[in-house]
PDB file of C-alpha atoms and ligand atoms in Angstrom:
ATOM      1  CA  UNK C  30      -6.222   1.679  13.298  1.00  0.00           C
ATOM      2  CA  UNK C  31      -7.173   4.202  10.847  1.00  0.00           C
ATOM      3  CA  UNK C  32      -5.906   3.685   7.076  1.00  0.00           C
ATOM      4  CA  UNK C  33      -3.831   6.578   7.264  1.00  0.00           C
ATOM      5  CA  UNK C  34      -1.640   4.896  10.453  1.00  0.00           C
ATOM      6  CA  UNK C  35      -1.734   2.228   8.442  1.00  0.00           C
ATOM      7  CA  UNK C  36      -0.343   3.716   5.471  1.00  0.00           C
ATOM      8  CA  UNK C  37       2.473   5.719   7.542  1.00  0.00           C
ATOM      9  CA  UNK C  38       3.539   2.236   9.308  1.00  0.00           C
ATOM     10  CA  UNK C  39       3.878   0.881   6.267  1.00  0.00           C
ATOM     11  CA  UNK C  40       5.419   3.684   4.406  1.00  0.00           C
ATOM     12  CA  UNK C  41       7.968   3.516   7.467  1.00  0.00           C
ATOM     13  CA  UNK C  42       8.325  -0.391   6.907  1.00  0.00           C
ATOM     14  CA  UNK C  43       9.477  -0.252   3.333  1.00  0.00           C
ATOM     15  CA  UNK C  44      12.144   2.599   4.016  1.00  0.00           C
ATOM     16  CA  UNK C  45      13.651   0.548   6.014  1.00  0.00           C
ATOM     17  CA  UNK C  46      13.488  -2.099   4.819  1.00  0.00           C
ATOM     18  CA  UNK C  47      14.984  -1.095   1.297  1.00  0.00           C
ATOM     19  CA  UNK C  48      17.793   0.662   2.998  1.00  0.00           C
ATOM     20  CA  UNK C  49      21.097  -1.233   2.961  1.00  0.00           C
ATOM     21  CA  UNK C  50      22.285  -3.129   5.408  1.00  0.00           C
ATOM     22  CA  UNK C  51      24.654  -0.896   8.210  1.00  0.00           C
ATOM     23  CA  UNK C  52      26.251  -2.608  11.086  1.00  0.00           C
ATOM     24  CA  UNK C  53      25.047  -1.699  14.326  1.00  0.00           C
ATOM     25  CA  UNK C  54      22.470   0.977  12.365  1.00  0.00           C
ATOM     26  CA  UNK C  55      19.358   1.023  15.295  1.00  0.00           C
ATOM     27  CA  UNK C  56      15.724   1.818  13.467  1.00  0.00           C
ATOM     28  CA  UNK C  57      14.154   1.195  16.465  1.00  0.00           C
ATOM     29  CA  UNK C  58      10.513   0.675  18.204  1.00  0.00           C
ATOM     30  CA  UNK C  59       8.411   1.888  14.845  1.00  0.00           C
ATOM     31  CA  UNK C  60       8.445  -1.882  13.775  1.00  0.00           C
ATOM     32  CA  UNK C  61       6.882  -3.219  17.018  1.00  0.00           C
ATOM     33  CA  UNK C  62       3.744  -2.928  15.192  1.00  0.00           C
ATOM     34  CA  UNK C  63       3.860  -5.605  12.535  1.00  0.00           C
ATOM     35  CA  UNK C  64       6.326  -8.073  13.212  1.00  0.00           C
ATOM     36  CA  UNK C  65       4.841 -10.326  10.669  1.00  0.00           C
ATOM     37  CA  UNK C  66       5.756  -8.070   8.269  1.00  0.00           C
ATOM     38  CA  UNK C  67       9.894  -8.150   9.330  1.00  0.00           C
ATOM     39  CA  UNK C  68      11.593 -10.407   7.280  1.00  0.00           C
ATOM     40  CA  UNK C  69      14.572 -11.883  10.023  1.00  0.00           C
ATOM     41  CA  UNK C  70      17.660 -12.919   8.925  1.00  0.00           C
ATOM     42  CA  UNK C  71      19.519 -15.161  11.629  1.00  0.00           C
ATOM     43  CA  UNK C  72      23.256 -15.469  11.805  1.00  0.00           C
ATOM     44  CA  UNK C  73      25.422 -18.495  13.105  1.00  0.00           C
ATOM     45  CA  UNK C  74      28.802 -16.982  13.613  1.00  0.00           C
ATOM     46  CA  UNK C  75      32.127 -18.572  14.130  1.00  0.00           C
ATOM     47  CA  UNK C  76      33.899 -16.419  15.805  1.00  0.00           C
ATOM     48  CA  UNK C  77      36.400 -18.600  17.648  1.00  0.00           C
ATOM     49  CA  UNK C  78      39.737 -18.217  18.118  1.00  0.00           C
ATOM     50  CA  UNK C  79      42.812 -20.330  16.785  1.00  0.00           C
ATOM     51  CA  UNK C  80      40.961 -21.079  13.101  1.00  0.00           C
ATOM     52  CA  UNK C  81      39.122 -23.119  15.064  1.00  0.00           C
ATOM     53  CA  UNK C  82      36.186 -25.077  13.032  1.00  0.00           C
ATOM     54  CA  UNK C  83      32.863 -24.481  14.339  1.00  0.00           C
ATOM     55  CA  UNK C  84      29.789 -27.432  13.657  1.00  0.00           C
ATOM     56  CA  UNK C  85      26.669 -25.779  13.186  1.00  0.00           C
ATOM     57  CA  UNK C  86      23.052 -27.201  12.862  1.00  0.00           C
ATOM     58  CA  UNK C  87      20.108 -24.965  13.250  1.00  0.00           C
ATOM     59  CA  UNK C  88      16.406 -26.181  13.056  1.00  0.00           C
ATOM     60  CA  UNK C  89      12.908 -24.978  13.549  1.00  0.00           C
ATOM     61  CA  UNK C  90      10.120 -27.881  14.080  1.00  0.00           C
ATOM     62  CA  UNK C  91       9.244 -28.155   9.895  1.00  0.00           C
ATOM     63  CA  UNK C  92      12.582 -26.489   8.540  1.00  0.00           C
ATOM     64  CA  UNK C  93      15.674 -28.602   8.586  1.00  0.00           C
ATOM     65  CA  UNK C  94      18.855 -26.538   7.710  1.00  0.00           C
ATOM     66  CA  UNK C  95      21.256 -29.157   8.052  1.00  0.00           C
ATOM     67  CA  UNK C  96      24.805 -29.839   9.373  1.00  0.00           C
ATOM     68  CA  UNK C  97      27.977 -26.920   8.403  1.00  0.00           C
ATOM     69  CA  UNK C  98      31.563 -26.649   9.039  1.00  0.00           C
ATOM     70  CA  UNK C  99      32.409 -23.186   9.719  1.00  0.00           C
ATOM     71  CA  UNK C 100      35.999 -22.120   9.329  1.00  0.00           C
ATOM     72  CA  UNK C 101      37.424 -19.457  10.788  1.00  0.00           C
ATOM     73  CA  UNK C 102      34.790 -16.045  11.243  1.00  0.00           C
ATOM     74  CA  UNK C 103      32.625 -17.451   8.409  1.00  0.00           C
ATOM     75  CA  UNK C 104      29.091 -17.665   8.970  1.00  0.00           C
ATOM     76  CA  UNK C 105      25.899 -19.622   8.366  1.00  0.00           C
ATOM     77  CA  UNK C 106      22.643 -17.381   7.480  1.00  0.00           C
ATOM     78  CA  UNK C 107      18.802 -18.164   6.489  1.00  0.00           C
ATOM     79  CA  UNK C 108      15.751 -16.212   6.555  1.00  0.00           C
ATOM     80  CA  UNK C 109      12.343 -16.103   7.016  1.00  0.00           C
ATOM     81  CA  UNK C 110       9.127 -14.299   8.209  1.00  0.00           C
ATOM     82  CA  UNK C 111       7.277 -15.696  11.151  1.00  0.00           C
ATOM     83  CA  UNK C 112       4.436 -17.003  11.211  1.00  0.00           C
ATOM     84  CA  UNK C 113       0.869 -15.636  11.652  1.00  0.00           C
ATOM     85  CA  UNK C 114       0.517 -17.713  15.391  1.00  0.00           C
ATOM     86  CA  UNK C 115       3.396 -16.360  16.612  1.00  0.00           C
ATOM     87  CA  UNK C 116       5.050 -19.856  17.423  1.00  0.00           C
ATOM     88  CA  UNK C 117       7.900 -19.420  15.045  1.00  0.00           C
ATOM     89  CA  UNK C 118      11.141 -21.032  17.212  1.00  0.00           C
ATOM     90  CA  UNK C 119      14.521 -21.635  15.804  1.00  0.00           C
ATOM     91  CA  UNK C 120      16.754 -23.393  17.514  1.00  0.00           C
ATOM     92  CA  UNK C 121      20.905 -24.209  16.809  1.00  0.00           C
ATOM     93  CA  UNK C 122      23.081 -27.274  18.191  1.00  0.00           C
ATOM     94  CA  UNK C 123      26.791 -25.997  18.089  1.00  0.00           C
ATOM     95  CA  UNK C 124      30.028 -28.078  18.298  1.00  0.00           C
ATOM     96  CA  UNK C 125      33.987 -27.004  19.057  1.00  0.00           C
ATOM     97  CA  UNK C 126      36.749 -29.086  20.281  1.00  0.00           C
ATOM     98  CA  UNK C 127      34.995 -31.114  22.682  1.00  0.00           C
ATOM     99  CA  UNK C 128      32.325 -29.194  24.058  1.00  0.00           C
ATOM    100  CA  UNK C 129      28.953 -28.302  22.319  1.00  0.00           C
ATOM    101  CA  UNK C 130      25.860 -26.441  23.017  1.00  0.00           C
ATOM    102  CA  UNK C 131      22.375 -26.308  22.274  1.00  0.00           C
ATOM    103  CA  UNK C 132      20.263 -23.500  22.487  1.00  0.00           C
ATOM    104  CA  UNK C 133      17.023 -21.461  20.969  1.00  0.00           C
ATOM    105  CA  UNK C 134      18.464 -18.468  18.722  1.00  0.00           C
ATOM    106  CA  UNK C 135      15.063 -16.978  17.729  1.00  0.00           C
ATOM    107  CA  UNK C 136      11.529 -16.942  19.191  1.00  0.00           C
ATOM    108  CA  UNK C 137       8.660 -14.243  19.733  1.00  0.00           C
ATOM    109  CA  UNK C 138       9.810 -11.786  21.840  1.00  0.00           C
ATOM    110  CA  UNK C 139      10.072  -8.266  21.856  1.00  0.00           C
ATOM    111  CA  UNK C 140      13.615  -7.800  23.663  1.00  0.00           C
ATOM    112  CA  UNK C 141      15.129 -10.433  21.592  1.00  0.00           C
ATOM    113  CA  UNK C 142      13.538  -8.274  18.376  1.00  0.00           C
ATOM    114  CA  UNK C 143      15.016  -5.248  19.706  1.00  0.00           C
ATOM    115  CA  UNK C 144      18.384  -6.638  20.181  1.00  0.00           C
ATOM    116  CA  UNK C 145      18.209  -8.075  16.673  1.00  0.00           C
ATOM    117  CA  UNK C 146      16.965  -4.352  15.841  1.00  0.00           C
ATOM    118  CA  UNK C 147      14.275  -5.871  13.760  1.00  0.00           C
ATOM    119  CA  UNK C 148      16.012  -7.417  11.500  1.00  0.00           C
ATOM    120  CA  UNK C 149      19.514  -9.436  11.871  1.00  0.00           C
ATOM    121  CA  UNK C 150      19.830 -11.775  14.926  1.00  0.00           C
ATOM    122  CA  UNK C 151      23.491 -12.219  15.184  1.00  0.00           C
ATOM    123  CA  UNK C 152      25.033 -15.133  17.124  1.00  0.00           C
ATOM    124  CA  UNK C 153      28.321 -15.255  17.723  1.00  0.00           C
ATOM    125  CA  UNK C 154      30.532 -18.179  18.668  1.00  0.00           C
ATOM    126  CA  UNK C 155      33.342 -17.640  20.747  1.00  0.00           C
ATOM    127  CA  UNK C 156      35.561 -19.658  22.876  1.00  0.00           C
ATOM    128  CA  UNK C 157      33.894 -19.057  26.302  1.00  0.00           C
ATOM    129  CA  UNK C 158      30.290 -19.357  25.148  1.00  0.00           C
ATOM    130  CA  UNK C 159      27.545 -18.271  22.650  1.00  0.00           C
ATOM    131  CA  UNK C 160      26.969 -14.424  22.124  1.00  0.00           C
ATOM    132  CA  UNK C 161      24.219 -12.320  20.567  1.00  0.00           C
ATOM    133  CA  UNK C 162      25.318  -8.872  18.785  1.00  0.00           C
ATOM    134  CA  UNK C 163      22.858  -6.423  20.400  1.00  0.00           C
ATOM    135  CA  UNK C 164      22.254  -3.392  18.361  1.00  0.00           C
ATOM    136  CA  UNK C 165      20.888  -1.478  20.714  1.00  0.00           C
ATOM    137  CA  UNK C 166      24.517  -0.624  21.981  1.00  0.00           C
ATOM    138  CA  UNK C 167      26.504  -2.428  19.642  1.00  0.00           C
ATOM    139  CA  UNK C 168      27.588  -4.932  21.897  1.00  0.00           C
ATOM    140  CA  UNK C 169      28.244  -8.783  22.094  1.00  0.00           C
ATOM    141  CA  UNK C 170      26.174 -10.051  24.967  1.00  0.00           C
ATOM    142  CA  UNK C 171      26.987 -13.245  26.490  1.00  0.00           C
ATOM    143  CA  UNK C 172      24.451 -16.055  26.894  1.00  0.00           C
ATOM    144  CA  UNK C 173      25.058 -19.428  26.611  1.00  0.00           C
ATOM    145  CA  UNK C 174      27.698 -20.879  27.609  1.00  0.00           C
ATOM    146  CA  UNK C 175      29.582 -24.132  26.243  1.00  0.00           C
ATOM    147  CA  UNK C 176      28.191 -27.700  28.246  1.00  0.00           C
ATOM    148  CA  UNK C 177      30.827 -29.241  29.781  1.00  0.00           C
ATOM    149  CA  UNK C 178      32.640 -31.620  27.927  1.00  0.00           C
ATOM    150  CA  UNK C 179      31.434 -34.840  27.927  1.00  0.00           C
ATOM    151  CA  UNK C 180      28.332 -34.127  28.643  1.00  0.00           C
ATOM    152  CA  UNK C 181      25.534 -35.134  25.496  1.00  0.00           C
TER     153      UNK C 181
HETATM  154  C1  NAG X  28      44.662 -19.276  10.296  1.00  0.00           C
HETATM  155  O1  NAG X  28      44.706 -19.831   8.996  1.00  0.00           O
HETATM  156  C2  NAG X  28      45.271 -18.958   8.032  1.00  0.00           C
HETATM  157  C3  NAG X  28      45.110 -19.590   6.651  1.00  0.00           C
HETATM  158  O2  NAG X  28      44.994 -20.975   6.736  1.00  0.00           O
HETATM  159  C4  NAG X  28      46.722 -18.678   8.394  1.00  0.00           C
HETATM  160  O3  NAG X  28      47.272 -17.773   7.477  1.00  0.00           O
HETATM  161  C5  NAG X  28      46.763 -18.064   9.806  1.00  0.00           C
HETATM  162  O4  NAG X  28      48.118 -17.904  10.199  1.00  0.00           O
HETATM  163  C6  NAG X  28      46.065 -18.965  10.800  1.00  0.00           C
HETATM  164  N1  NAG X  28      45.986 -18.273  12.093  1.00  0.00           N
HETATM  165  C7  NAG X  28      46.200 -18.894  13.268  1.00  0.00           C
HETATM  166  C8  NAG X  28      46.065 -18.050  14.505  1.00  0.00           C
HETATM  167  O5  NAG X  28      46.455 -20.083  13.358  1.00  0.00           O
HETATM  168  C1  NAG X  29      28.612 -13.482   6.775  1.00  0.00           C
HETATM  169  O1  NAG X  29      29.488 -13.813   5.746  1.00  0.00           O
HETATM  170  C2  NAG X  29      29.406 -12.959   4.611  1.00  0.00           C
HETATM  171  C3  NAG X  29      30.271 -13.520   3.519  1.00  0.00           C
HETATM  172  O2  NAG X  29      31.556 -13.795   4.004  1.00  0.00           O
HETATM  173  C4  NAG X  29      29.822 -11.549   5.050  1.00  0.00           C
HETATM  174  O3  NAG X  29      29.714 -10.662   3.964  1.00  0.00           O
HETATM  175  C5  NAG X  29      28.912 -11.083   6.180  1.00  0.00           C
HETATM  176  O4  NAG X  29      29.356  -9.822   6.663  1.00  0.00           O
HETATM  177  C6  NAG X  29      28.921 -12.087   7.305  1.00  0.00           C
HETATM  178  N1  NAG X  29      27.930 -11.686   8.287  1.00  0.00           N
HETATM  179  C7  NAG X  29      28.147 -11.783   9.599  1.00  0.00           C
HETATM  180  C8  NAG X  29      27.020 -11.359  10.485  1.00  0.00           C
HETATM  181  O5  NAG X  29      29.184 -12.209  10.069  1.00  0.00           O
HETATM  182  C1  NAG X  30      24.292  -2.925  26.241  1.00  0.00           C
HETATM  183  O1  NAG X  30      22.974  -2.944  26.759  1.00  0.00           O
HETATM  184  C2  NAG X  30      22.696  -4.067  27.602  1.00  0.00           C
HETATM  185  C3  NAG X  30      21.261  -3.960  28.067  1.00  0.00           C
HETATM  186  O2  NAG X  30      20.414  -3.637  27.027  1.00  0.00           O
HETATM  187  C4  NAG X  30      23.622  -4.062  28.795  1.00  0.00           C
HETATM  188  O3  NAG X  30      23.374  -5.206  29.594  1.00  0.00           O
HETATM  189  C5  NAG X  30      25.057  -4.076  28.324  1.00  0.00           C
HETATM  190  O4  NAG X  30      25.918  -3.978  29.434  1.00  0.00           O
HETATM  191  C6  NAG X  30      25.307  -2.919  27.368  1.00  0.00           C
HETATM  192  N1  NAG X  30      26.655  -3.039  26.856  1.00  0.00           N
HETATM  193  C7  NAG X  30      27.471  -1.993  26.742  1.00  0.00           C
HETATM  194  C8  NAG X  30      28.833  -2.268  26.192  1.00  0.00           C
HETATM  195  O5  NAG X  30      27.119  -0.856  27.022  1.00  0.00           O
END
């Protein structure tokens, strides 16, 4: 790639990057081109019904982030920018009442990027199962749903 690409990509990187945050605001494809550069922010929802408490505990295999109570539509959030092998894998376990799940809530992959419009992966609790916020339209996607109770 010639410097000047270069330059434009990354010209195009830092506008965006430095604007402020806008719900449901799509940049689109430009950032295909260096994901390593995206700094992700992931979300852990609760967006339950009934103040209902949501257990959170979200991992990757060297980064810990340890066990939270989520009241009512609070939310727990981290960052971080992936790394250069392109292994970088989050995962969450999630508790309610007396059901759980346990699911992967970022990994490399270019529809999950575009959902998270580059940026904000957005998972959403909710009492029939685990939702993503996909920018692209705006809209909560299902896709997990709860385990059955009982069931560890
Ligand atoms: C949720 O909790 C708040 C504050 O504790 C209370 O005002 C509200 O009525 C509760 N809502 C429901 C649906 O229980
Ligand atoms: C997370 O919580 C903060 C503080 O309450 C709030 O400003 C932010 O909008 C929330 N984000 C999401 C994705 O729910
Ligand atoms: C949003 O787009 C996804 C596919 O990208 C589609 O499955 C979903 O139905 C759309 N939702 C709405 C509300 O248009």
């Amino acid at each position: 790639m010639s410097i000047h690409r270069f330059l434009l990509f990354l010209a195009l990187f830092l506008a965006t990057a430095s604007t402020p945050f806008t719900w449901c605001k799509y940049v689109g494809k430009e950032m295909e081109v260096f994901p390593v550069f995206v700094k992700w922010h992931v979300y852990a929802v609760n967006g339950l019904s009934n103040n209902n408490t949501l257990f959170v505990h979200c991992k990757s295999s060297d980064d810990d982030l340890g066990g939270h109570s989520l009241s009512s539509a609070d939310n727990f959030t981290w960052s971080f920018r992936t790394n250069f092998l392109h292994s970088t894998l989050y995962w969450c376990y999630m508790h309610k009442d007396d059901t759980h799940a346990s699911f992967n809530v970022f990994w490399q992959d270019m529809y999950l990027f575009e959902k998270c419009n580059w940026k904000n992966c957005i998972w959403i609790a909710k009492d029939d199962g685990i939702y993503i916020k996909n920018f692209a339209n705006c809209s909560d996607e299902l896709r997990y749903k709860w385990e059955a109770p009982g069931w560890w």
